[in-house]
Structure formats: structure tokens, C-alpha cells
Amino acid sequence: MGAEAGALPARRPRSPDAVSPRDHLRVAPDARRRRLRARLLMVGIALVTVASLFTLVGFRVVAAQSAFTLDRLTKERTNEQLRYERLREDVAHRSSPAAIIAAARGLGMVDAPQQAFLWAPKAASHETTPTATPQPLAPTSYEHAKKALDQNP
């Protein structure tokens, strides 16, 4: 067998006394596997740490955005409460007797020369019996009300 191109050189048999420098640099296979596992473990721990930090930063960003949204909604609620109070005051002002009289006068209504009170019959109770019949209006009160309304249209 001749020396082929690209073939490894043949190993020489060693004598027990002869120690080459390569033998000192060569690491036992078990130690090499342990170092490889230790490196992979360290890389894994580093990746988990980096991922945890990014996750933590992401949660902080979401929390900050939620805080801004909460502040905005609180301001909107306060503004709407103030608007509600202003509208209630406006309704109270517009429905006051003085405002109603002023609006009626603005529409051309005039005060009546005299006041007349109408009396309505009492309302029927909620518990009606089948034999109970509604009482008709007294003709005198109806006629009196009709005359009062005809005189002052």
C-alpha cells in the first residue's frame, strides 16, 4: 500500500516511555462531554434569562399603557359627571315655575283674571271587584268646569 493522496499518515506504534505533546493536550472523552454539557447549560440559562427580561419589559409596557387608559377613562368619567350635573341644573332651571311663566308669556299667553279649581273624583283602588262599577262624574261639577273653560279659552 502506497501513500494515497489525502490519506491520513499511518500511526506509529508508541513506546510506553515516549509521550508526545499531543497526549498532554488531549482531554478524556468524559471530561469533554461534561464541559459541553456545562456550556450548553450556561447558554440555556442565558437564553432563559434574556427571554425573562424581555417578558418582564413587555409586561411593564402593557401595565403602563393600561395606566394611561385608566387615567383617560377617569378624566372622561369626571367630565361626564360634570356635564350631567350641568344638564340637571339646566333642567331644574327650565322647569321652574318662573321659567315656565316667562316662556308662556313669550308665547303670547296672558294671566287669567280669576283662578278656578277643578275637582276630580278619587282614583279607583287597585283591587277592583267584579261587581264594582265606576261612578259617573257629577253633572254639576262637569257643567261648572265646562262653563269655566268656555269663558276663558
mmCIF file of C-alpha atoms in Angstrom:
data_model
loop_
_atom_site.group_PDB
_atom_site.id
_atom_site.type_symbol
_atom_site.label_atom_id
_atom_site.label_comp_id
_atom_site.label_asym_id
_atom_site.label_seq_id
_atom_site.Cartn_x
_atom_site.Cartn_y
_atom_site.Cartn_z
ATOM 1 C CA MET A 1 0.000 0.000 0.000
ATOM 2 C CA GLY A 2 1.393 3.201 -1.054
ATOM 3 C CA ALA A 3 0.690 6.632 0.279
ATOM 4 C CA GLU A 4 -2.586 7.739 -1.183
ATOM 5 C CA ALA A 5 -3.400 11.329 -1.735
ATOM 6 C CA GLY A 6 -5.443 12.749 1.146
ATOM 7 C CA ALA A 7 -4.972 9.681 3.309
ATOM 8 C CA LEU A 8 -4.008 10.045 6.932
ATOM 9 C CA PRO A 9 -0.477 9.158 7.853
ATOM 10 C CA ALA A 10 -0.106 5.807 9.445
ATOM 11 C CA ARG A 11 0.243 5.794 13.209
ATOM 12 C CA ARG A 12 3.476 4.641 14.614
ATOM 13 C CA PRO A 13 3.455 2.272 17.474
ATOM 14 C CA ARG A 14 4.419 4.022 20.672
ATOM 15 C CA SER A 15 6.655 3.006 23.322
ATOM 16 C CA PRO A 16 5.362 3.443 26.859
ATOM 17 C CA ASP A 17 8.206 5.838 27.582
ATOM 18 C CA ALA A 18 7.547 8.069 24.634
ATOM 19 C CA VAL A 19 4.932 10.729 25.377
ATOM 20 C CA SER A 20 4.059 13.156 22.674
ATOM 21 C CA PRO A 21 2.878 16.746 23.298
ATOM 22 C CA ARG A 22 -0.498 15.862 21.790
ATOM 23 C CA ASP A 23 -1.137 13.396 24.584
ATOM 24 C CA HIS A 24 -0.945 16.178 27.161
ATOM 25 C CA LEU A 25 -3.444 18.312 25.232
ATOM 26 C CA ARG A 26 -5.880 15.524 24.656
ATOM 27 C CA VAL A 27 -8.804 15.597 27.086
ATOM 28 C CA ALA A 28 -10.572 12.499 28.258
ATOM 29 C CA PRO A 29 -13.941 11.940 26.489
ATOM 30 C CA ASP A 30 -15.930 12.121 29.748
ATOM 31 C CA ALA A 31 -14.422 15.483 30.674
ATOM 32 C CA ARG A 32 -15.153 16.792 27.164
ATOM 33 C CA ARG A 33 -18.833 15.778 27.454
ATOM 34 C CA ARG A 34 -19.084 17.370 30.871
ATOM 35 C CA ARG A 35 -17.655 20.645 29.548
ATOM 36 C CA LEU A 36 -20.012 20.567 26.568
ATOM 37 C CA ARG A 37 -22.992 19.979 28.863
ATOM 38 C CA ALA A 38 -21.855 22.791 31.139
ATOM 39 C CA ARG A 39 -21.551 25.168 28.157
ATOM 40 C CA LEU A 40 -24.986 24.175 26.842
ATOM 41 C CA LEU A 41 -26.440 24.639 30.318
ATOM 42 C CA MET A 42 -24.909 28.111 30.604
ATOM 43 C CA VAL A 43 -26.183 29.076 27.141
ATOM 44 C CA GLY A 44 -29.639 27.778 28.074
ATOM 45 C CA ILE A 45 -29.632 29.731 31.345
ATOM 46 C CA ALA A 46 -28.532 32.863 29.491
ATOM 47 C CA LEU A 47 -31.322 32.434 26.905
ATOM 48 C CA VAL A 48 -33.941 31.895 29.622
ATOM 49 C CA THR A 49 -32.670 34.982 31.456
ATOM 50 C CA VAL A 50 -32.837 37.135 28.328
ATOM 51 C CA ALA A 51 -36.318 35.830 27.480
ATOM 52 C CA SER A 52 -37.468 36.509 31.053
ATOM 53 C CA LEU A 53 -36.152 40.074 30.884
ATOM 54 C CA PHE A 54 -37.952 40.720 27.586
ATOM 55 C CA THR A 55 -41.152 39.259 29.030
ATOM 56 C CA LEU A 56 -40.821 41.440 32.118
ATOM 57 C CA VAL A 57 -40.281 44.543 29.985
ATOM 58 C CA GLY A 58 -43.308 43.575 27.875
ATOM 59 C CA PHE A 59 -45.492 43.293 30.968
ATOM 60 C CA ARG A 60 -44.269 46.688 32.178
ATOM 61 C CA VAL A 61 -45.157 48.255 28.817
ATOM 62 C CA VAL A 62 -48.655 46.735 28.931
ATOM 63 C CA ALA A 63 -49.090 47.944 32.516
ATOM 64 C CA ALA A 64 -48.010 51.473 31.558
ATOM 65 C CA GLN A 65 -50.436 51.512 28.615
ATOM 66 C CA SER A 66 -53.231 50.287 30.883
ATOM 67 C CA ALA A 67 -52.418 53.036 33.380
ATOM 68 C CA PHE A 68 -52.677 55.666 30.626
ATOM 69 C CA THR A 69 -56.012 54.214 29.511
ATOM 70 C CA LEU A 70 -57.259 54.218 33.095
ATOM 71 C CA ASP A 71 -56.246 57.871 33.534
ATOM 72 C CA ARG A 72 -58.026 58.815 30.307
ATOM 73 C CA LEU A 73 -61.189 56.984 31.321
ATOM 74 C CA THR A 74 -61.106 58.590 34.773
ATOM 75 C CA LYS A 75 -60.895 62.049 33.199
ATOM 76 C CA GLU A 76 -63.739 61.216 30.805
ATOM 77 C CA ARG A 77 -65.889 59.987 33.693
ATOM 78 C CA THR A 78 -65.223 63.169 35.665
ATOM 79 C CA ASN A 79 -66.095 65.326 32.646
ATOM 80 C CA GLU A 80 -69.302 63.377 32.044
ATOM 81 C CA GLN A 81 -70.285 63.714 35.706
ATOM 82 C CA LEU A 82 -69.795 67.491 35.484
ATOM 83 C CA ARG A 83 -71.791 67.591 32.243
ATOM 84 C CA TYR A 84 -74.575 65.565 33.902
ATOM 85 C CA GLU A 85 -74.711 68.000 36.827
ATOM 86 C CA ARG A 86 -74.853 70.995 34.449
ATOM 87 C CA LEU A 87 -77.683 69.363 32.497
ATOM 88 C CA ARG A 88 -79.591 68.647 35.719
ATOM 89 C CA GLU A 89 -79.231 72.283 36.758
ATOM 90 C CA ASP A 90 -80.406 73.381 33.313
ATOM 91 C CA VAL A 91 -83.475 71.122 33.515
ATOM 92 C CA ALA A 92 -84.241 72.364 37.032
ATOM 93 C CA HIS A 93 -83.953 75.970 35.873
ATOM 94 C CA ARG A 94 -86.088 75.442 32.769
ATOM 95 C CA SER A 95 -88.796 73.559 34.671
ATOM 96 C CA SER A 96 -89.035 76.091 37.484
ATOM 97 C CA PRO A 97 -92.366 77.942 37.786
ATOM 98 C CA ALA A 98 -90.753 81.292 36.955
ATOM 99 C CA ALA A 99 -89.196 79.931 33.749
ATOM 100 C CA ILE A 100 -92.477 78.304 32.686
ATOM 101 C CA ILE A 101 -94.395 81.557 33.258
ATOM 102 C CA ALA A 102 -91.769 83.507 31.314
ATOM 103 C CA ALA A 103 -91.920 81.008 28.423
ATOM 104 C CA ALA A 104 -95.747 81.151 28.395
ATOM 105 C CA ARG A 105 -95.712 84.948 28.289
ATOM 106 C CA GLY A 106 -93.152 84.761 25.485
ATOM 107 C CA LEU A 107 -95.635 82.661 23.511
ATOM 108 C CA GLY A 108 -98.329 85.318 23.988
ATOM 109 C CA MET A 109 -100.271 83.785 26.875
ATOM 110 C CA VAL A 110 -101.792 86.103 29.448
ATOM 111 C CA ASP A 111 -102.720 85.660 33.080
ATOM 112 C CA ALA A 112 -106.301 84.607 33.796
ATOM 113 C CA PRO A 113 -108.479 87.230 35.515
ATOM 114 C CA GLN A 114 -109.510 84.694 38.115
ATOM 115 C CA GLN A 115 -108.486 81.210 39.113
ATOM 116 C CA ALA A 116 -110.859 78.271 39.054
ATOM 117 C CA PHE A 117 -110.083 74.932 40.609
ATOM 118 C CA LEU A 118 -111.346 71.671 39.209
ATOM 119 C CA TRP A 119 -112.009 68.713 41.441
ATOM 120 C CA ALA A 120 -111.523 65.246 40.038
ATOM 121 C CA PRO A 121 -113.029 62.152 41.612
ATOM 122 C CA LYS A 122 -110.766 59.896 43.606
ATOM 123 C CA ALA A 123 -108.971 57.202 41.674
ATOM 124 C CA ALA A 124 -110.272 53.680 41.915
ATOM 125 C CA SER A 125 -108.370 51.315 44.147
ATOM 126 C CA HIS A 126 -106.115 48.716 42.606
ATOM 127 C CA GLU A 127 -108.250 45.916 43.972
ATOM 128 C CA THR A 128 -111.434 46.112 41.940
ATOM 129 C CA THR A 129 -114.267 43.707 42.480
ATOM 130 C CA PRO A 130 -116.300 42.427 39.541
ATOM 131 C CA THR A 131 -119.492 43.975 40.947
ATOM 132 C CA ALA A 132 -117.968 47.435 41.375
ATOM 133 C CA THR A 133 -118.851 49.914 38.645
ATOM 134 C CA PRO A 134 -117.136 53.252 38.136
ATOM 135 C CA GLN A 135 -119.072 56.233 39.427
ATOM 136 C CA PRO A 136 -120.019 58.782 36.740
ATOM 137 C CA LEU A 137 -118.964 62.374 37.158
ATOM 138 C CA ALA A 138 -121.417 64.588 38.926
ATOM 139 C CA PRO A 139 -123.182 66.679 36.271
ATOM 140 C CA THR A 140 -122.855 69.854 38.305
ATOM 141 C CA SER A 141 -119.044 69.666 38.527
ATOM 142 C CA TYR A 142 -118.739 68.815 34.835
ATOM 143 C CA GLU A 143 -121.075 71.613 33.804
ATOM 144 C CA HIS A 144 -119.275 74.045 36.076
ATOM 145 C CA ALA A 145 -115.890 73.090 34.580
ATOM 146 C CA LYS A 146 -117.232 73.371 31.050
ATOM 147 C CA LYS A 147 -118.606 76.864 31.710
ATOM 148 C CA ALA A 148 -115.330 77.952 33.270
ATOM 149 C CA LEU A 149 -113.346 76.686 30.306
ATOM 150 C CA ASP A 150 -115.759 78.241 27.757
ATOM 151 C CA GLN A 151 -115.439 81.665 29.374
ATOM 152 C CA ASN A 152 -111.624 81.681 29.352
ATOM 153 C CA PRO A 153 -110.372 79.916 26.209
#
